[in-house]
Amino acid sequence: MDSALLRIVEARLDADDAGDHDWAMLVLAACEGPEALDTVLGGAAHEARDSTAAAAVEGEPLGAYLRSITVEGFRGIGPARTLEVQPGPGLTLVIGRNGSGKSSFAEGLEILLTASNWRWRERSSVWRQGWRNLHQPSPTTVAGEFAIEGQPGTTKLVRQWADGAPLEHSEVRGTSVAELGWGAALETYRPFLSYSELGSMFDAGPTALHDRLSSILGLGELDVAQQLLKEARLPRSKALTVAKNRLAPLLERMSTLADDRAARVHSALKGRTWDLLTTADVLSQPDDGSAGETGILRSLANLSTPTVEETLGLTERIVDVVARRAALAGTLAGEASLTAGLLRQALAFHDAHGDGDCPVCGREAAIDHAWRADAAAKASQLEASAGQVRTLEREERMVLDRTAQLLVDPPAILERAAEVGMDTADLVDAWTAYAEVPRDDLPKLADELERLIEPLSAAADE
């Protein structure tokens, strides 16, 4: 998430005194991405948050106010003209008759900072051919002076076009947007919106208006964070429901046992808030009768094997993951994550080395600021599409984790069953076959688990 937006979220949480709650850490981690959220859910919350927050502060772009914009040979302006404004907070109105150059100054400033014009980019090539001034097509230059916060004097940005060069092939002179750290902010919070764009937003309907405003304000990242939290919550909510349903009959059984350990666990789990620390402590204590026949019988009586319900539930999840993975294979969503990653690497290469030839195919002058603007926009779109892939990957990891929890070797206590006159050979064989199912082929894993759970369940009942 953009560092400025992240700090707004942090300030809102602080204002609501949410800092004392664990869920606040989850919200901030979701804002930082799926890896940070997984880290916090894994128990390493504070370390991950501190390091990421520090990195966000270091990447803060410099604030600035516009002092002047100069346009020459561009749109409706021939000889160089300069529009000066008072740098500082507040609203500045530029008023003039039709044809006086207001749009030329506005679009010149947009081209200067973003290397593109949003109003023209979706139009046919005819719309992009008349951007040079007809009476003075050369030289063509737009320049801006900015008062940078914390820096003396003014900083000048200049974009020029060689004679005959197309709009997207401009050259930056002097200070660049990347040097000021404005690149990501200009992509996330696009600061230019024409009158026609504003009108079309209202005509497109409430859904399109909401999406467009979210994009302009940079709020799409909040939707991503919200979706991450939702995806992380659903499987945990389901697991909690299963635990609650299984706890009720267990508590009823423990209430009838003349066993101090059962009484302590019953007391720890009977309330609305479970005392899991006490429960774990009781379960870790050795049983005084474990060395004798009573201890062996008690362990065998309390033996918990994989159940038919658990296994079929797992196989259903495996089948679902396999089907969804097959549906995404070969689609744009399936390739989006890889393509977005390649584009981000290319953008990082451009940031480090500037304009030049493509380092992969060698095409001359393939990488410039116009390419960068298009590549960054495409990478953002691909990353949104890749959300389906990331969701599926997280679900697959959870399925594999659940598989590892369920497919465990038979407990050692079965080896002592003969000491109390019990034959558990069939159970050991069935359990071992179940636990040793190969896990590298998910469709085969599901079939084998369904085939092996019945003999295991029957042997356990016997």
PDB file of C-alpha atoms in Angstrom, residues 237-384:
ATOM      1  CA  SER A 237     -14.353 -19.025  11.043  1.00  0.00           C
ATOM      2  CA  LYS A 238     -15.274 -22.424   9.622  1.00  0.00           C
ATOM      3  CA  ALA A 239     -12.628 -24.151  11.756  1.00  0.00           C
ATOM      4  CA  LEU A 240     -13.939 -22.376  14.864  1.00  0.00           C
ATOM      5  CA  THR A 241     -17.495 -23.524  14.113  1.00  0.00           C
ATOM      6  CA  VAL A 242     -16.300 -27.123  13.755  1.00  0.00           C
ATOM      7  CA  ALA A 243     -14.415 -26.882  17.048  1.00  0.00           C
ATOM      8  CA  LYS A 244     -17.456 -25.494  18.857  1.00  0.00           C
ATOM      9  CA  ASN A 245     -19.688 -28.254  17.502  1.00  0.00           C
ATOM     10  CA  ARG A 246     -17.263 -30.955  18.603  1.00  0.00           C
ATOM     11  CA  LEU A 247     -16.633 -29.372  21.998  1.00  0.00           C
ATOM     12  CA  ALA A 248     -20.187 -29.687  23.343  1.00  0.00           C
ATOM     13  CA  PRO A 249     -20.340 -33.523  23.401  1.00  0.00           C
ATOM     14  CA  LEU A 250     -16.747 -33.643  24.623  1.00  0.00           C
ATOM     15  CA  LEU A 251     -17.581 -31.427  27.609  1.00  0.00           C
ATOM     16  CA  GLU A 252     -20.576 -33.622  28.400  1.00  0.00           C
ATOM     17  CA  ARG A 253     -18.372 -36.722  28.457  1.00  0.00           C
ATOM     18  CA  MET A 254     -15.696 -35.036  30.591  1.00  0.00           C
ATOM     19  CA  SER A 255     -18.274 -33.942  33.164  1.00  0.00           C
ATOM     20  CA  THR A 256     -18.984 -37.624  33.958  1.00  0.00           C
ATOM     21  CA  LEU A 257     -15.345 -38.691  34.407  1.00  0.00           C
ATOM     22  CA  ALA A 258     -13.833 -39.132  37.880  1.00  0.00           C
ATOM     23  CA  ASP A 259     -10.535 -37.684  36.727  1.00  0.00           C
ATOM     24  CA  ASP A 260      -8.967 -34.517  38.062  1.00  0.00           C
ATOM     25  CA  ARG A 261      -7.439 -33.707  34.685  1.00  0.00           C
ATOM     26  CA  ALA A 262     -10.806 -33.996  32.954  1.00  0.00           C
ATOM     27  CA  ALA A 263     -12.341 -31.708  35.576  1.00  0.00           C
ATOM     28  CA  ARG A 264      -9.665 -29.064  35.038  1.00  0.00           C
ATOM     29  CA  VAL A 265     -10.027 -29.185  31.234  1.00  0.00           C
ATOM     30  CA  HIS A 266     -13.816 -29.062  31.572  1.00  0.00           C
ATOM     31  CA  SER A 267     -13.533 -25.953  33.723  1.00  0.00           C
ATOM     32  CA  ALA A 268     -11.107 -24.327  31.268  1.00  0.00           C
ATOM     33  CA  LEU A 269     -13.305 -24.913  28.207  1.00  0.00           C
ATOM     34  CA  LYS A 270     -16.869 -24.611  29.458  1.00  0.00           C
ATOM     35  CA  GLY A 271     -17.073 -20.790  29.366  1.00  0.00           C
ATOM     36  CA  ARG A 272     -17.518 -18.449  26.437  1.00  0.00           C
ATOM     37  CA  THR A 273     -13.775 -17.712  26.499  1.00  0.00           C
ATOM     38  CA  TRP A 274     -11.590 -20.809  26.341  1.00  0.00           C
ATOM     39  CA  ASP A 275      -8.564 -21.064  28.614  1.00  0.00           C
ATOM     40  CA  LEU A 276      -6.345 -22.836  26.091  1.00  0.00           C
ATOM     41  CA  LEU A 277      -3.151 -22.323  28.110  1.00  0.00           C
ATOM     42  CA  THR A 278      -4.556 -24.288  31.058  1.00  0.00           C
ATOM     43  CA  THR A 279      -5.843 -26.984  28.708  1.00  0.00           C
ATOM     44  CA  ALA A 280      -2.458 -27.349  27.029  1.00  0.00           C
ATOM     45  CA  ASP A 281      -0.748 -27.481  30.437  1.00  0.00           C
ATOM     46  CA  VAL A 282      -3.021 -30.309  31.614  1.00  0.00           C
ATOM     47  CA  LEU A 283      -2.507 -32.296  28.429  1.00  0.00           C
ATOM     48  CA  SER A 284       1.269 -31.966  28.713  1.00  0.00           C
ATOM     49  CA  GLN A 285       1.365 -33.454  32.229  1.00  0.00           C
ATOM     50  CA  PRO A 286       2.245 -37.164  32.500  1.00  0.00           C
ATOM     51  CA  ASP A 287      -0.415 -39.582  33.669  1.00  0.00           C
ATOM     52  CA  ASP A 288       0.516 -41.266  36.955  1.00  0.00           C
ATOM     53  CA  GLY A 289      -0.951 -44.558  35.689  1.00  0.00           C
ATOM     54  CA  SER A 290       0.687 -44.459  32.259  1.00  0.00           C
ATOM     55  CA  ALA A 291       3.181 -47.221  33.094  1.00  0.00           C
ATOM     56  CA  GLY A 292       0.547 -49.793  34.041  1.00  0.00           C
ATOM     57  CA  GLU A 293      -2.365 -51.537  32.357  1.00  0.00           C
ATOM     58  CA  THR A 294      -4.777 -48.775  33.407  1.00  0.00           C
ATOM     59  CA  GLY A 295      -2.663 -46.155  31.655  1.00  0.00           C
ATOM     60  CA  ILE A 296      -2.425 -48.236  28.475  1.00  0.00           C
ATOM     61  CA  LEU A 297      -6.180 -48.883  28.469  1.00  0.00           C
ATOM     62  CA  ARG A 298      -6.910 -45.220  29.099  1.00  0.00           C
ATOM     63  CA  SER A 299      -4.648 -44.174  26.193  1.00  0.00           C
ATOM     64  CA  LEU A 300      -6.269 -46.708  23.876  1.00  0.00           C
ATOM     65  CA  ALA A 301      -9.751 -45.597  24.947  1.00  0.00           C
ATOM     66  CA  ASN A 302      -8.853 -41.972  24.221  1.00  0.00           C
ATOM     67  CA  LEU A 303      -7.237 -42.816  20.880  1.00  0.00           C
ATOM     68  CA  SER A 304      -8.281 -40.331  18.178  1.00  0.00           C
ATOM     69  CA  THR A 305      -8.072 -41.545  14.597  1.00  0.00           C
ATOM     70  CA  PRO A 306      -8.806 -39.649  11.372  1.00  0.00           C
ATOM     71  CA  THR A 307     -12.560 -39.792  10.805  1.00  0.00           C
ATOM     72  CA  VAL A 308     -14.617 -40.315   7.681  1.00  0.00           C
ATOM     73  CA  GLU A 309     -16.097 -36.817   8.086  1.00  0.00           C
ATOM     74  CA  GLU A 310     -12.676 -35.147   8.324  1.00  0.00           C
ATOM     75  CA  THR A 311     -11.287 -37.083   5.390  1.00  0.00           C
ATOM     76  CA  LEU A 312     -14.232 -36.458   3.067  1.00  0.00           C
ATOM     77  CA  GLY A 313     -14.169 -32.791   4.011  1.00  0.00           C
ATOM     78  CA  LEU A 314     -10.493 -32.656   3.051  1.00  0.00           C
ATOM     79  CA  THR A 315     -11.029 -34.504  -0.235  1.00  0.00           C
ATOM     80  CA  GLU A 316     -13.825 -32.091  -1.172  1.00  0.00           C
ATOM     81  CA  ARG A 317     -11.427 -29.172  -0.669  1.00  0.00           C
ATOM     82  CA  ILE A 318      -8.745 -30.947  -2.709  1.00  0.00           C
ATOM     83  CA  VAL A 319     -11.167 -31.591  -5.594  1.00  0.00           C
ATOM     84  CA  ASP A 320     -12.307 -27.948  -5.470  1.00  0.00           C
ATOM     85  CA  VAL A 321      -8.726 -26.635  -5.593  1.00  0.00           C
ATOM     86  CA  VAL A 322      -7.834 -28.951  -8.496  1.00  0.00           C
ATOM     87  CA  ALA A 323     -10.922 -27.866 -10.455  1.00  0.00           C
ATOM     88  CA  ARG A 324     -10.260 -24.158  -9.886  1.00  0.00           C
ATOM     89  CA  ARG A 325      -6.616 -24.561 -10.812  1.00  0.00           C
ATOM     90  CA  ALA A 326      -7.613 -26.289 -14.065  1.00  0.00           C
ATOM     91  CA  ALA A 327     -10.118 -23.520 -14.842  1.00  0.00           C
ATOM     92  CA  LEU A 328      -7.430 -20.834 -14.445  1.00  0.00           C
ATOM     93  CA  ALA A 329      -4.791 -22.690 -16.436  1.00  0.00           C
ATOM     94  CA  GLY A 330      -4.073 -20.906 -19.706  1.00  0.00           C
ATOM     95  CA  THR A 331      -6.229 -17.876 -18.852  1.00  0.00           C
ATOM     96  CA  LEU A 332      -5.078 -14.288 -18.420  1.00  0.00           C
ATOM     97  CA  ALA A 333      -5.534 -14.639 -14.686  1.00  0.00           C
ATOM     98  CA  GLY A 334      -3.255 -17.658 -14.681  1.00  0.00           C
ATOM     99  CA  GLU A 335      -0.488 -15.691 -16.431  1.00  0.00           C
ATOM    100  CA  ALA A 336      -1.161 -12.344 -14.762  1.00  0.00           C
ATOM    101  CA  SER A 337       1.026 -12.841 -11.700  1.00  0.00           C
ATOM    102  CA  LEU A 338       4.081 -13.842 -13.743  1.00  0.00           C
ATOM    103  CA  THR A 339       3.555 -11.074 -16.309  1.00  0.00           C
ATOM    104  CA  ALA A 340       3.051  -8.437 -13.607  1.00  0.00           C
ATOM    105  CA  GLY A 341       6.243  -9.586 -11.920  1.00  0.00           C
ATOM    106  CA  LEU A 342       8.189  -9.243 -15.170  1.00  0.00           C
ATOM    107  CA  LEU A 343       6.785  -5.752 -15.719  1.00  0.00           C
ATOM    108  CA  ARG A 344       7.718  -4.703 -12.176  1.00  0.00           C
ATOM    109  CA  GLN A 345      11.269  -5.926 -12.767  1.00  0.00           C
ATOM    110  CA  ALA A 346      11.397  -3.975 -16.021  1.00  0.00           C
ATOM    111  CA  LEU A 347      10.123  -0.851 -14.239  1.00  0.00           C
ATOM    112  CA  ALA A 348      12.814  -1.269 -11.578  1.00  0.00           C
ATOM    113  CA  PHE A 349      15.420  -1.596 -14.361  1.00  0.00           C
ATOM    114  CA  HIS A 350      14.151   1.649 -15.922  1.00  0.00           C
ATOM    115  CA  ASP A 351      14.235   3.445 -12.568  1.00  0.00           C
ATOM    116  CA  ALA A 352      17.856   2.380 -12.093  1.00  0.00           C
ATOM    117  CA  HIS A 353      19.180   2.935 -15.645  1.00  0.00           C
ATOM    118  CA  GLY A 354      16.775   5.383 -17.279  1.00  0.00           C
ATOM    119  CA  ASP A 355      15.627   5.422 -20.914  1.00  0.00           C
ATOM    120  CA  GLY A 356      17.292   3.059 -23.377  1.00  0.00           C
ATOM    121  CA  ASP A 357      17.106  -0.140 -25.380  1.00  0.00           C
ATOM    122  CA  CYS A 358      15.151  -3.177 -24.209  1.00  0.00           C
ATOM    123  CA  PRO A 359      17.594  -5.378 -22.214  1.00  0.00           C
ATOM    124  CA  VAL A 360      15.705  -8.534 -23.330  1.00  0.00           C
ATOM    125  CA  CYS A 361      14.951  -8.187 -27.040  1.00  0.00           C
ATOM    126  CA  GLY A 362      17.404  -5.360 -27.797  1.00  0.00           C
ATOM    127  CA  ARG A 363      14.831  -3.125 -29.523  1.00  0.00           C
ATOM    128  CA  GLU A 364      16.262   0.390 -29.688  1.00  0.00           C
ATOM    129  CA  ALA A 365      14.769   3.144 -27.500  1.00  0.00           C
ATOM    130  CA  ALA A 366      12.056   0.745 -26.355  1.00  0.00           C
ATOM    131  CA  ILE A 367      12.171   1.851 -22.725  1.00  0.00           C
ATOM    132  CA  ASP A 368      11.269   5.465 -22.034  1.00  0.00           C
ATOM    133  CA  HIS A 369       8.930   7.447 -19.812  1.00  0.00           C
ATOM    134  CA  ALA A 370       5.914   6.833 -22.039  1.00  0.00           C
ATOM    135  CA  TRP A 371       6.607   3.094 -21.924  1.00  0.00           C
ATOM    136  CA  ARG A 372       6.979   3.345 -18.151  1.00  0.00           C
ATOM    137  CA  ALA A 373       3.554   4.947 -17.692  1.00  0.00           C
ATOM    138  CA  ASP A 374       1.844   2.287 -19.828  1.00  0.00           C
ATOM    139  CA  ALA A 375       3.778  -0.562 -18.182  1.00  0.00           C
ATOM    140  CA  ALA A 376       2.962   0.638 -14.666  1.00  0.00           C
ATOM    141  CA  ALA A 377      -0.756   0.877 -15.494  1.00  0.00           C
ATOM    142  CA  LYS A 378      -0.745  -2.575 -17.078  1.00  0.00           C
ATOM    143  CA  ALA A 379       1.136  -4.059 -14.103  1.00  0.00           C
ATOM    144  CA  SER A 380      -1.510  -2.699 -11.726  1.00  0.00           C
ATOM    145  CA  GLN A 381      -4.294  -4.241 -13.837  1.00  0.00           C
ATOM    146  CA  LEU A 382      -2.495  -7.583 -13.998  1.00  0.00           C
ATOM    147  CA  GLU A 383      -1.880  -7.604 -10.256  1.00  0.00           C
ATOM    148  CA  ALA A 384      -5.611  -7.164  -9.676  1.00  0.00           C
TER     149      ALA A 384
END
